[in-house]
CSV table of C-alpha atoms in Angstrom, one decimal:
chain,number,residue,atom,x,y,z
A,10,MET,CA,-5.8,-42.7,-40.7
A,11,ILE,CA,-8.1,-45.4,-41.6
A,12,PHE,CA,-11.8,-45.8,-40.6
A,13,VAL,CA,-13.6,-49.5,-40.6
A,14,VAL,CA,-17.4,-49.2,-41.5
A,15,ILE,CA,-19.9,-52.0,-41.2
A,16,LEU,CA,-23.2,-52.4,-43.1
A,17,ARG,CA,-25.7,-54.9,-42.6
A,18,ASN,CA,-27.9,-55.4,-45.9
A,19,GLU,CA,-30.6,-57.9,-45.8
A,20,GLY,CA,-28.8,-59.7,-43.0
A,21,HIS,CA,-25.7,-59.9,-44.6
A,22,LYS,CA,-22.6,-57.9,-43.1
A,23,VAL,CA,-20.8,-55.7,-45.6
A,24,ARG,CA,-17.0,-54.3,-44.5
A,25,VAL,CA,-16.1,-51.1,-45.8
A,26,THR,CA,-12.4,-49.6,-45.3
A,27,LEU,CA,-12.0,-45.8,-45.6
A,28,LYS,CA,-8.5,-44.8,-46.2
A,29,LEU,CA,-8.0,-41.0,-44.9
A,30,PRO,CA,-5.1,-38.7,-46.0
A,31,SER,CA,-3.3,-37.8,-42.6
A,32,SER,CA,-3.2,-34.6,-44.0
A,33,ILE,CA,-6.7,-33.9,-43.7
A,34,PHE,CA,-6.9,-35.9,-40.5
A,35,HIS,CA,-4.6,-33.0,-39.0
A,36,LEU,CA,-6.3,-30.2,-40.7
A,37,LEU,CA,-9.8,-31.5,-39.5
A,38,SER,CA,-8.2,-31.6,-35.8
A,39,SER,CA,-6.9,-28.3,-36.1
A,40,ILE,CA,-10.2,-27.2,-36.8
A,41,PHE,CA,-11.5,-28.6,-34.4
A,42,TYR,CA,-9.1,-27.9,-31.4
A,43,LEU,CA,-9.6,-24.0,-32.7
A,44,LEU,CA,-13.4,-24.0,-32.6
A,45,LEU,CA,-13.6,-26.1,-28.9
A,46,PRO,CA,-12.3,-22.9,-27.0
A,47,LEU,CA,-15.3,-20.8,-29.0
A,48,LEU,CA,-17.8,-23.6,-28.1
A,49,LEU,CA,-16.7,-22.9,-24.2
A,50,LEU,CA,-16.9,-18.9,-24.6
A,51,THR,CA,-20.3,-19.4,-25.5
A,52,GLY,CA,-21.3,-20.4,-21.9
A,53,CYS,CA,-19.8,-16.8,-20.7
A,54,TRP,CA,-22.0,-14.0,-20.1
A,55,TYR,CA,-21.8,-10.3,-19.0
A,56,ASP,CA,-24.7,-9.8,-16.9
A,57,MET,CA,-23.6,-8.6,-13.7
A,58,ARG,CA,-21.5,-6.1,-16.0
A,59,GLN,CA,-24.8,-5.2,-18.3
A,60,GLN,CA,-27.4,-4.9,-15.6
A,61,ALA,CA,-29.2,-2.2,-14.0
A,62,LYS,CA,-26.2,-0.2,-11.4
A,63,VAL,CA,-25.5,2.7,-10.2
A,64,LYS,CA,-22.0,4.2,-10.0
A,65,PRO,CA,-20.1,6.0,-7.3
A,66,LEU,CA,-21.5,9.9,-7.7
A,67,GLU,CA,-23.4,8.8,-10.2
A,68,SER,CA,-27.2,11.1,-10.5
A,69,SER,CA,-30.0,8.6,-9.7
A,70,ASP,CA,-33.8,9.1,-11.2
A,71,PHE,CA,-35.0,7.0,-8.2
A,72,PHE,CA,-34.5,9.5,-5.5
A,73,LEU,CA,-36.0,13.2,-5.8
A,74,ASP,CA,-32.8,15.0,-5.0
A,75,GLY,CA,-31.4,13.0,-7.8
A,76,GLN,CA,-28.5,11.8,-6.3
A,77,SER,CA,-27.5,8.2,-5.7
A,78,SER,CA,-24.9,8.6,-2.8
A,79,ARG,CA,-27.3,8.9,0.1
A,80,PRO,CA,-26.5,10.4,3.6
A,81,LEU,CA,-26.2,7.6,6.5
A,82,LEU,CA,-29.2,7.1,8.7
A,83,VAL,CA,-29.5,8.3,11.9
A,84,ASP,CA,-27.2,6.0,14.7
A,85,THR,CA,-25.3,5.1,12.0
A,86,VAL,CA,-21.9,3.2,13.9
A,87,ALA,CA,-19.1,2.5,12.1
A,88,ARG,CA,-18.0,-1.0,11.4
A,89,GLY,CA,-15.0,-2.2,12.4
A,90,HIS,CA,-12.0,0.0,14.2
A,91,LEU,CA,-13.5,3.7,14.5
A,92,ASN,CA,-10.6,6.0,14.1
A,93,SER,CA,-12.3,9.0,15.8
A,94,ASP,CA,-8.7,10.6,17.3
A,95,LYS,CA,-7.8,12.9,15.0
A,96,ALA,CA,-4.5,14.0,16.8
A,97,PHE,CA,-3.8,10.2,16.9
A,98,TYR,CA,-4.6,9.1,13.5
A,99,GLN,CA,-4.1,12.0,11.3
A,100,GLY,CA,-1.7,14.3,13.4
A,101,MET,CA,-3.7,17.4,13.2
A,102,ASN,CA,-5.6,19.2,15.9
A,103,GLU,CA,-9.3,20.1,15.4
A,104,ASP,CA,-8.4,23.5,13.3
A,105,ASP,CA,-6.3,21.2,11.1
A,106,THR,CA,-2.8,22.1,12.4
A,107,PRO,CA,-0.4,20.0,13.2
A,108,VAL,CA,0.0,18.9,16.5
A,109,GLU,CA,2.7,20.3,18.7
A,110,ASN,CA,3.1,17.1,21.2
A,111,PHE,CA,2.6,13.6,20.5
A,112,PRO,CA,-0.5,11.7,21.7
A,113,ILE,CA,1.5,8.8,22.6
A,114,GLU,CA,3.4,8.1,25.2
A,115,ILE,CA,7.0,8.1,24.4
A,116,THR,CA,9.3,5.7,26.4
A,117,ARG,CA,12.5,3.5,25.6
A,118,GLU,CA,10.4,0.8,24.2
A,119,VAL,CA,9.0,3.0,21.7
A,120,LEU,CA,12.1,4.7,20.6
A,121,GLU,CA,13.6,1.8,20.0
A,122,ARG,CA,11.0,0.5,18.0
A,123,GLY,CA,10.9,3.9,16.3
A,124,ARG,CA,14.6,3.1,15.5
A,125,GLU,CA,14.1,-0.3,13.8
A,126,ARG,CA,11.0,0.7,11.9
A,127,TYR,CA,13.1,3.8,10.7
A,128,ASP,CA,16.0,2.0,9.6
A,129,ILE,CA,14.0,-0.1,7.6
A,130,PHE,CA,11.5,2.5,5.9
A,131,CYS,CA,13.5,5.9,5.9
A,132,ALA,CA,17.3,5.2,6.4
A,133,PRO,CA,17.4,4.1,2.9
A,134,CYS,CA,16.9,7.7,1.6
A,135,HIS,CA,17.5,10.2,4.5
A,136,SER,CA,20.4,7.7,6.1
A,137,ARG,CA,20.7,6.0,10.0
A,138,VAL,CA,21.9,9.7,10.9
A,139,GLY,CA,19.1,11.7,9.0
A,140,ASN,CA,21.4,13.8,6.7
A,141,GLY,CA,20.0,12.7,3.9
A,142,GLN,CA,22.5,10.7,2.3
A,143,GLY,CA,21.5,7.5,2.1
A,144,MET,CA,22.7,4.7,0.3
A,145,ILE,CA,19.8,5.4,-2.0
A,146,VAL,CA,20.9,8.8,-2.7
A,147,GLN,CA,24.8,7.9,-3.0
A,148,ARG,CA,23.5,5.7,-6.1
A,149,GLY,CA,21.7,8.4,-7.7
A,150,PHE,CA,18.5,9.3,-6.1
A,151,LYS,CA,17.1,12.7,-5.3
A,152,ALA,CA,18.5,13.9,-1.5
A,153,PRO,CA,15.9,14.7,0.8
A,154,PRO,CA,16.7,17.4,3.3
A,155,SER,CA,18.8,16.8,6.2
A,156,PHE,CA,16.3,16.2,9.5
A,157,HIS,CA,19.0,18.7,11.2
A,158,ILE,CA,18.1,21.9,9.5
A,159,ASP,CA,16.8,24.2,11.7
A,160,ARG,CA,12.7,24.2,9.4
A,161,LEU,CA,13.3,20.7,9.9
A,162,ARG,CA,14.4,20.7,13.7
A,163,GLU,CA,11.6,23.1,14.5
A,164,ALA,CA,9.0,21.3,13.0
A,165,PRO,CA,6.0,19.7,15.0
A,166,PRO,CA,5.4,16.5,15.2
A,167,GLY,CA,2.2,16.7,13.4
A,168,TYR,CA,4.2,17.7,10.3
A,169,TYR,CA,6.4,14.6,10.2
A,170,TYR,CA,3.4,12.8,10.5
A,171,ASP,CA,1.3,14.2,7.5
A,172,VAL,CA,4.5,13.5,5.2
A,173,ILE,CA,4.7,9.7,6.5
A,174,THR,CA,1.0,9.6,6.0
A,175,ASN,CA,0.5,11.5,2.6
A,176,GLY,CA,4.0,11.7,1.1
A,177,PHE,CA,5.8,15.0,-0.1
A,178,GLY,CA,7.7,15.8,-3.2
A,179,VAL,CA,9.4,12.6,-4.5
A,180,MET,CA,8.3,10.6,-1.4
A,181,TYR,CA,5.4,8.4,-1.5
A,182,SER,CA,2.9,7.7,1.0
A,183,TYR,CA,3.6,5.2,3.7
A,184,ALA,CA,0.2,5.0,4.8
A,185,SER,CA,-0.2,1.4,3.5
A,186,ARG,CA,3.2,-0.1,5.1
A,187,VAL,CA,3.3,1.8,8.4
A,188,PRO,CA,0.8,1.8,11.1
A,189,PRO,CA,-0.1,4.6,13.0
A,190,GLU,CA,1.6,3.6,16.1
A,191,ASP,CA,4.9,2.9,14.3
A,192,ARG,CA,4.9,6.6,12.1
A,193,TRP,CA,4.7,7.8,15.7
A,194,ALA,CA,7.6,5.5,16.5
A,195,ILE,CA,9.3,6.5,14.2
A,196,ILE,CA,8.8,10.7,14.8
A,197,ALA,CA,9.9,9.9,18.3
A,198,TYR,CA,13.1,8.4,16.7
A,199,ILE,CA,13.9,11.6,14.6
A,200,LYS,CA,13.7,13.8,17.0
A,201,ALA,CA,15.8,11.9,19.4
A,202,LEU,CA,18.4,12.0,16.1
A,203,GLN,CA,18.1,15.7,16.1
A,204,LEU,CA,18.7,16.0,19.3
A,205,SER,CA,22.0,14.0,19.5
A,206,GLN,CA,23.2,16.1,16.4
A,207,ASN,CA,22.5,19.4,18.4
A,208,ALA,CA,23.0,18.5,22.4
A,209,THR,CA,24.2,20.8,25.0
A,210,LEU,CA,25.7,19.9,28.1
A,211,ASP,CA,22.7,20.5,30.0
A,212,ASP,CA,20.7,18.3,27.9
A,213,VAL,CA,22.6,15.7,29.6
A,214,PRO,CA,21.3,14.8,33.0
A,215,PRO,CA,23.6,15.5,35.8
A,216,ASP,CA,24.2,12.0,37.4
A,217,GLN,CA,25.5,11.3,33.7
A,218,ARG,CA,27.5,14.4,32.6
A,219,SER,CA,30.8,13.2,34.7
A,220,LYS,CA,30.8,10.2,32.2
A,221,LEU,CA,31.9,12.8,29.4
A,222,GLU,CA,34.8,14.3,31.3
A,223,GLU,CA,36.0,10.7,31.5
A,224,PRO,CA,39.1,9.6,29.2
A,225,GLY,CA,37.9,8.1,26.1
A,226,GLN,CA,34.2,9.1,26.0
């Protein structure tokens, strides 16, 4: 690397040429680029992390009772959607027992929605007929119980809602993936699956029974 320096002495210009070895130039360049990030870091501070604050449930000397978590003021209302229907959003009665009846009307559209959501979220483990032999189980995953055993056929809808919401055993929670209305739709479809595998002739509407006696049915 060559540097040219022009000096002035009593009106006369003196040209001085300096030749810097390339190895030294590369060394100085490397040092500069290594120190540059450190120079930029000097502009970063941790003021918000170091400032005075109160962590959740931490004690506080500011309040007389020593608690940093304060009760809600009188007439405080929820911001956004208020999930006040315990049966719909938790699947529980006021005494925390599973609801025996569906908190929604079960229509054909609800069952079709439930079948669609079931095939997406449940069938990989429980299979499309609910016998616990889904494709994931066939590949080595632990098999869930069949929906058609007596215990689960007799389980109330609220029980299934709690399992979908909070998980059970190796099954994780689906609360973040399946909204409440879809959970009820899935449960309605599970109940339809259970009925399909344990139905009797008396369960068939009278105007449809003759079709069962037709050849090929």
